[in-house]
PDB file of C-alpha atoms in Angstrom:
ATOM      1  CA  MET A 636      44.201  25.736 -46.918  1.00 51.00           C
ATOM      2  CA  GLU A 637      46.376  23.331 -44.962  1.00 50.00           C
ATOM      3  CA  MET A 638      45.549  25.203 -41.763  1.00 52.00           C
ATOM      4  CA  GLU A 639      41.817  24.732 -42.356  1.00 53.00           C
ATOM      5  CA  ILE A 640      42.286  20.998 -42.793  1.00 53.00           C
ATOM      6  CA  SER A 641      44.198  20.688 -39.534  1.00 52.00           C
ATOM      7  CA  LYS A 642      41.510  22.666 -37.690  1.00 52.00           C
ATOM      8  CA  THR A 643      38.849  20.413 -39.151  1.00 51.00           C
ATOM      9  CA  GLY A 644      40.879  17.369 -38.173  1.00 52.00           C
ATOM     10  CA  ARG A 645      41.110  18.648 -34.592  1.00 51.00           C
ATOM     11  CA  LYS A 646      37.378  19.209 -34.463  1.00 50.00           C
ATOM     12  CA  HIS A 647      36.736  15.636 -35.599  1.00 48.00           C
ATOM     13  CA  LYS A 648      39.220  14.318 -33.054  1.00 49.00           C
ATOM     14  CA  GLN A 649      37.522  16.344 -30.314  1.00 49.00           C
ATOM     15  CA  ALA A 650      34.157  15.005 -31.453  1.00 45.00           C
ATOM     16  CA  ARG A 651      35.462  11.445 -31.224  1.00 46.00           C
ATOM     17  CA  VAL A 652      36.900  12.050 -27.757  1.00 43.00           C
ATOM     18  CA  SER A 653      33.706  13.638 -26.466  1.00 45.00           C
ATOM     19  CA  HIS A 654      31.707  10.752 -27.954  1.00 45.00           C
ATOM     20  CA  THR A 655      33.791   8.188 -26.057  1.00 44.00           C
ATOM     21  CA  GLU A 656      33.485  10.266 -22.887  1.00 45.00           C
ATOM     22  CA  GLU A 657      29.732  10.284 -23.401  1.00 44.00           C
ATOM     23  CA  GLU A 658      29.737   6.484 -23.711  1.00 45.00           C
ATOM     24  CA  LYS A 659      31.705   6.183 -20.471  1.00 46.00           C
ATOM     25  CA  GLN A 660      29.310   8.574 -18.778  1.00 46.00           C
ATOM     26  CA  GLY A 661      26.314   6.608 -20.093  1.00 45.00           C
ATOM     27  CA  SER A 662      26.976   4.017 -17.424  1.00 46.00           C
ATOM     28  CA  LYS A 663      26.513   6.628 -14.666  1.00 58.00           C
ATOM     29  CA  ARG A 664      23.223   6.107 -12.843  1.00 64.00           C
ATOM     30  CA  VAL A 665      20.629   8.705 -12.006  1.00 72.00           C
ATOM     31  CA  SER A 666      21.295  10.261  -8.602  1.00 82.00           C
ATOM     32  CA  THR A 667      19.385   9.247  -5.507  1.00 87.00           C
ATOM     33  CA  SER A 668      17.926  12.732  -5.134  1.00 88.00           C
ATOM     34  CA  LYS A 669      16.447  12.523  -8.641  1.00 88.00           C
ATOM     35  CA  ILE A 670      14.969   9.100  -7.903  1.00 90.00           C
ATOM     36  CA  LEU A 671      13.382  10.453  -4.720  1.00 92.00           C
ATOM     37  CA  GLU A 672      12.074  13.449  -6.658  1.00 92.00           C
ATOM     38  CA  VAL A 673      10.493  11.138  -9.250  1.00 92.00           C
ATOM     39  CA  ALA A 674       9.032   9.066  -6.408  1.00 93.00           C
ATOM     40  CA  PHE A 675       7.593  12.153  -4.702  1.00 95.00           C
ATOM     41  CA  TRP A 676       5.914  13.556  -7.810  1.00 94.00           C
ATOM     42  CA  GLY A 677       4.836  10.114  -8.991  1.00 93.00           C
ATOM     43  CA  THR A 678       3.158   9.525  -5.644  1.00 94.00           C
ATOM     44  CA  ILE A 679       1.414  12.904  -5.708  1.00 95.00           C
ATOM     45  CA  ILE A 680       0.219  12.774  -9.321  1.00 94.00           C
ATOM     46  CA  TRP A 681      -0.674   9.096  -9.611  1.00 93.00           C
ATOM     47  CA  GLY A 682      -2.014   8.956  -6.058  1.00 93.00           C
ATOM     48  CA  LEU A 683      -4.473  11.735  -6.948  1.00 95.00           C
ATOM     49  CA  VAL A 684      -5.379   9.979 -10.206  1.00 94.00           C
ATOM     50  CA  ARG A 685      -6.001   6.740  -8.294  1.00 93.00           C
ATOM     51  CA  LEU A 686      -8.091   8.576  -5.662  1.00 93.00           C
ATOM     52  CA  MET A 687     -10.182  10.150  -8.407  1.00 94.00           C
ATOM     53  CA  ALA A 688     -10.635   6.846 -10.261  1.00 92.00           C
ATOM     54  CA  HIS A 689     -11.694   5.160  -7.028  1.00 92.00           C
ATOM     55  CA  PHE A 690     -14.034   8.038  -6.143  1.00 93.00           C
ATOM     56  CA  LEU A 691     -15.673   7.780  -9.580  1.00 93.00           C
ATOM     57  CA  ASN A 692     -16.093   3.999  -9.083  1.00 91.00           C
ATOM     58  CA  MET A 693     -13.820   3.188 -12.020  1.00 90.00           C
ATOM     59  CA  THR A 694     -11.759   0.832  -9.847  1.00 89.00           C
ATOM     60  CA  PRO A 695     -12.333  -0.813  -6.467  1.00 89.00           C
ATOM     61  CA  TYR A 696      -8.699  -0.133  -5.528  1.00 90.00           C
ATOM     62  CA  GLY A 697      -7.941   3.237  -4.005  1.00 90.00           C
ATOM     63  CA  VAL A 698      -4.677   4.448  -2.533  1.00 91.00           C
ATOM     64  CA  GLY A 699      -5.467   2.481   0.629  1.00 90.00           C
ATOM     65  CA  ALA A 700      -5.142  -0.738  -1.385  1.00 89.00           C
ATOM     66  CA  PHE A 701      -1.367  -0.249  -1.375  1.00 90.00           C
ATOM     67  CA  ALA A 702      -1.472  -0.666   2.416  1.00 89.00           C
ATOM     68  CA  ARG A 703      -3.202  -4.068   2.275  1.00 85.00           C
ATOM     69  CA  PRO A 704      -0.186  -5.966   3.618  1.00 84.00           C
ATOM     70  CA  PHE A 705      -0.489  -3.907   6.825  1.00 88.00           C
ATOM     71  CA  ILE A 706      -4.269  -3.458   7.248  1.00 86.00           C
ATOM     72  CA  ASN A 707      -7.556  -5.309   6.841  1.00 83.00           C
ATOM     73  CA  ILE A 708      -9.320  -5.033   3.479  1.00 80.00           C
ATOM     74  CA  GLU A 709     -12.362  -3.532   5.211  1.00 82.00           C
ATOM     75  CA  ASP A 710     -10.267  -0.644   6.577  1.00 82.00           C
ATOM     76  CA  GLU A 711      -8.599   0.435   3.326  1.00 84.00           C
ATOM     77  CA  ASN A 712     -10.922   3.428   2.743  1.00 84.00           C
ATOM     78  CA  LYS A 713     -10.220   5.009   6.127  1.00 89.00           C
ATOM     79  CA  PHE A 714      -8.071   8.130   6.262  1.00 91.00           C
ATOM     80  CA  ALA A 715      -5.207   6.432   8.129  1.00 90.00           C
ATOM     81  CA  SER A 716      -5.149   3.625   5.553  1.00 90.00           C
ATOM     82  CA  VAL A 717      -5.076   6.095   2.675  1.00 91.00           C
ATOM     83  CA  CYS A 718      -2.120   7.885   4.328  1.00 93.00           C
ATOM     84  CA  LEU A 719      -0.317   4.589   4.901  1.00 94.00           C
ATOM     85  CA  GLY A 720      -1.121   3.587   1.313  1.00 92.00           C
ATOM     86  CA  GLY A 721       0.406   6.858   0.118  1.00 94.00           C
ATOM     87  CA  ILE A 722       3.596   6.092   2.048  1.00 95.00           C
ATOM     88  CA  VAL A 723       3.718   2.565   0.599  1.00 94.00           C
ATOM     89  CA  LEU A 724       3.075   4.006  -2.893  1.00 94.00           C
ATOM     90  CA  PHE A 725       6.003   6.394  -2.376  1.00 96.00           C
ATOM     91  CA  VAL A 726       8.312   3.530  -1.380  1.00 95.00           C
ATOM     92  CA  GLU A 727       7.109   1.395  -4.293  1.00 93.00           C
ATOM     93  CA  THR A 728       7.623   4.296  -6.709  1.00 94.00           C
ATOM     94  CA  ALA A 729      11.127   4.907  -5.371  1.00 95.00           C
ATOM     95  CA  VAL A 730      12.005   1.216  -5.735  1.00 94.00           C
ATOM     96  CA  ALA A 731      10.431   1.054  -9.213  1.00 93.00           C
ATOM     97  CA  SER A 732      12.369   4.169 -10.282  1.00 92.00           C
ATOM     98  CA  PHE A 733      15.616   2.758  -8.940  1.00 93.00           C
ATOM     99  CA  VAL A 734      15.091  -0.599 -10.646  1.00 92.00           C
ATOM    100  CA  PHE A 735      14.202   1.135 -13.926  1.00 92.00           C
ATOM    101  CA  SER A 736      17.352   3.244 -13.711  1.00 89.00           C
ATOM    102  CA  LEU A 737      19.439   0.114 -13.118  1.00 89.00           C
ATOM    103  CA  LEU A 738      17.909  -1.866 -15.958  1.00 87.00           C
ATOM    104  CA  PHE A 739      17.056   0.626 -18.671  1.00 83.00           C
ATOM    105  CA  SER A 740      18.734   3.990 -18.081  1.00 74.00           C
ATOM    106  CA  ARG A 741      21.249   3.451 -20.911  1.00 78.00           C
ATOM    107  CA  ILE A 742      18.549   2.764 -23.484  1.00 81.00           C
ATOM    108  CA  ARG A 743      16.769   5.787 -24.922  1.00 80.00           C
ATOM    109  CA  ALA A 744      13.411   4.378 -25.936  1.00 82.00           C
ATOM    110  CA  TRP A 745      10.230   6.054 -24.719  1.00 79.00           C
ATOM    111  CA  TRP A 746       8.188   2.843 -25.007  1.00 86.00           C
ATOM    112  CA  LEU A 747      10.263   1.086 -22.320  1.00 89.00           C
ATOM    113  CA  GLY A 748       8.109   2.863 -19.746  1.00 89.00           C
ATOM    114  CA  LEU A 749       5.014   1.233 -21.232  1.00 93.00           C
ATOM    115  CA  VAL A 750       6.649  -2.180 -21.057  1.00 93.00           C
ATOM    116  CA  TYR A 751       7.704  -1.462 -17.487  1.00 93.00           C
ATOM    117  CA  GLY A 752       4.164  -0.372 -16.595  1.00 93.00           C
ATOM    118  CA  ALA A 753       2.757  -3.549 -18.148  1.00 94.00           C
ATOM    119  CA  GLY A 754       5.171  -5.548 -16.005  1.00 93.00           C
ATOM    120  CA  MET A 755       4.007  -3.704 -12.897  1.00 93.00           C
ATOM    121  CA  LEU A 756       0.386  -4.430 -13.899  1.00 93.00           C
ATOM    122  CA  VAL A 757       1.140  -8.141 -14.122  1.00 93.00           C
ATOM    123  CA  ILE A 758       2.789  -8.085 -10.678  1.00 91.00           C
ATOM    124  CA  ALA A 759      -0.123  -6.118  -9.153  1.00 88.00           C
ATOM    125  CA  GLY A 760      -2.591  -8.387 -10.937  1.00 88.00           C
ATOM    126  CA  PHE A 761      -0.965 -11.393  -9.305  1.00 89.00           C
ATOM    127  CA  PHE A 762      -1.534  -9.927  -5.836  1.00 85.00           C
ATOM    128  CA  PHE A 763      -5.012  -8.548  -6.571  1.00 85.00           C
ATOM    129  CA  HIS A 764      -6.294 -11.567  -8.546  1.00 85.00           C
ATOM    130  CA  ILE A 765      -6.419 -10.087 -12.047  1.00 86.00           C
ATOM    131  CA  GLY A 766      -8.481 -13.049 -13.254  1.00 84.00           C
ATOM    132  CA  ASN A 767     -11.445 -11.870 -11.164  1.00 88.00           C
ATOM    133  CA  TRP A 768     -11.455  -8.295 -12.475  1.00 88.00           C
ATOM    134  CA  GLU A 769     -14.262  -6.928 -14.597  1.00 89.00           C
ATOM    135  CA  ILE A 770     -13.350  -5.334 -17.924  1.00 91.00           C
ATOM    136  CA  ALA A 771     -13.862  -1.826 -16.489  1.00 89.00           C
ATOM    137  CA  THR A 772     -11.447  -2.508 -13.631  1.00 89.00           C
ATOM    138  CA  LEU A 773      -8.936  -4.105 -15.995  1.00 92.00           C
ATOM    139  CA  SER A 774      -9.012  -1.138 -18.371  1.00 93.00           C
ATOM    140  CA  THR A 775      -8.698   1.405 -15.543  1.00 93.00           C
ATOM    141  CA  GLU A 776      -5.884  -0.456 -13.834  1.00 92.00           C
ATOM    142  CA  GLY A 777      -4.194  -1.066 -17.182  1.00 93.00           C
ATOM    143  CA  ALA A 778      -4.328   2.625 -18.066  1.00 94.00           C
ATOM    144  CA  TRP A 779      -3.089   3.612 -14.598  1.00 94.00           C
ATOM    145  CA  TYR A 780      -0.133   1.233 -14.620  1.00 94.00           C
ATOM    146  CA  LEU A 781       0.830   1.957 -18.228  1.00 95.00           C
ATOM    147  CA  THR A 782       0.866   5.718 -17.671  1.00 94.00           C
ATOM    148  CA  PHE A 783       2.587   5.267 -14.302  1.00 95.00           C
ATOM    149  CA  GLY A 784       5.326   3.190 -15.930  1.00 94.00           C
ATOM    150  CA  LEU A 785       5.557   5.691 -18.774  1.00 94.00           C
ATOM    151  CA  PHE A 786       6.018   8.514 -16.247  1.00 94.00           C
ATOM    152  CA  ILE A 787       8.787   6.648 -14.442  1.00 92.00           C
ATOM    153  CA  GLY A 788      10.484   5.546 -17.641  1.00 90.00           C
ATOM    154  CA  MET A 789      10.416   8.826 -19.506  1.00 90.00           C
ATOM    155  CA  THR A 790      11.442  10.837 -16.437  1.00 89.00           C
ATOM    156  CA  ILE A 791      14.399   8.588 -15.601  1.00 89.00           C
ATOM    157  CA  ILE A 792      15.562   8.497 -19.234  1.00 87.00           C
ATOM    158  CA  LEU A 793      15.226  12.286 -19.516  1.00 86.00           C
ATOM    159  CA  GLU A 794      17.148  12.825 -16.271  1.00 82.00           C
ATOM    160  CA  GLN A 795      19.896  10.469 -17.456  1.00 78.00           C
ATOM    161  CA  SER A 796      20.062  12.294 -20.770  1.00 73.00           C
ATOM    162  CA  ASP A 797      20.193  15.700 -19.047  1.00 67.00           C
ATOM    163  CA  GLU A 798      22.941  14.581 -16.652  1.00 66.00           C
ATOM    164  CA  ASN A 799      25.016  13.222 -19.554  1.00 64.00           C
ATOM    165  CA  HIS A 800      24.494  16.403 -21.565  1.00 58.00           C
ATOM    166  CA  THR A 801      25.400  18.626 -18.602  1.00 61.00           C
ATOM    167  CA  TRP A 802      28.490  16.545 -17.878  1.00 55.00           C
ATOM    168  CA  ASN A 803      29.614  16.672 -21.508  1.00 57.00           C
ATOM    169  CA  GLU A 804      29.072  20.449 -21.697  1.00 59.00           C
ATOM    170  CA  SER A 805      31.114  21.031 -18.534  1.00 58.00           C
ATOM    171  CA  THR A 806      34.064  18.982 -19.818  1.00 60.00           C
ATOM    172  CA  ARG A 807      34.436  20.932 -23.064  1.00 58.00           C
TER     173      ARG A 807
END
């Protein structure tokens, strides 16, 4: 009987130690390769969604709109502008993923991605004059940015959770 109690006590002590190790590891950031992977797939998936929305006239802003700082507005639907816009979207996604991992990677709340996407919508709306948008454009852009932020947020949080779990399993 006494032996069982001591074994149980050891298990609880090990659980407490692994819990504190997990808290220490919670401050570890998502690796650069994971951020670039999120940026790559985010660019592919949400670039295609944006191309389709623009093709179906749901929004006047295609992928070429991301290249506006480097091109004329009239040229944004040309192939070279769409390619440059895709590169700019990749860089913006990588930066957004990195910033999200810095700010929110410790917090496990799925809705943070929605808040992050809403913040990105406000920033984009500032540059693209959100006050002049029609309701159809606002709803399309809102849905795009909210789901884009949700993708970044949930992926970064899941990667952080997986890295912590893998680290904790390897230390036992």
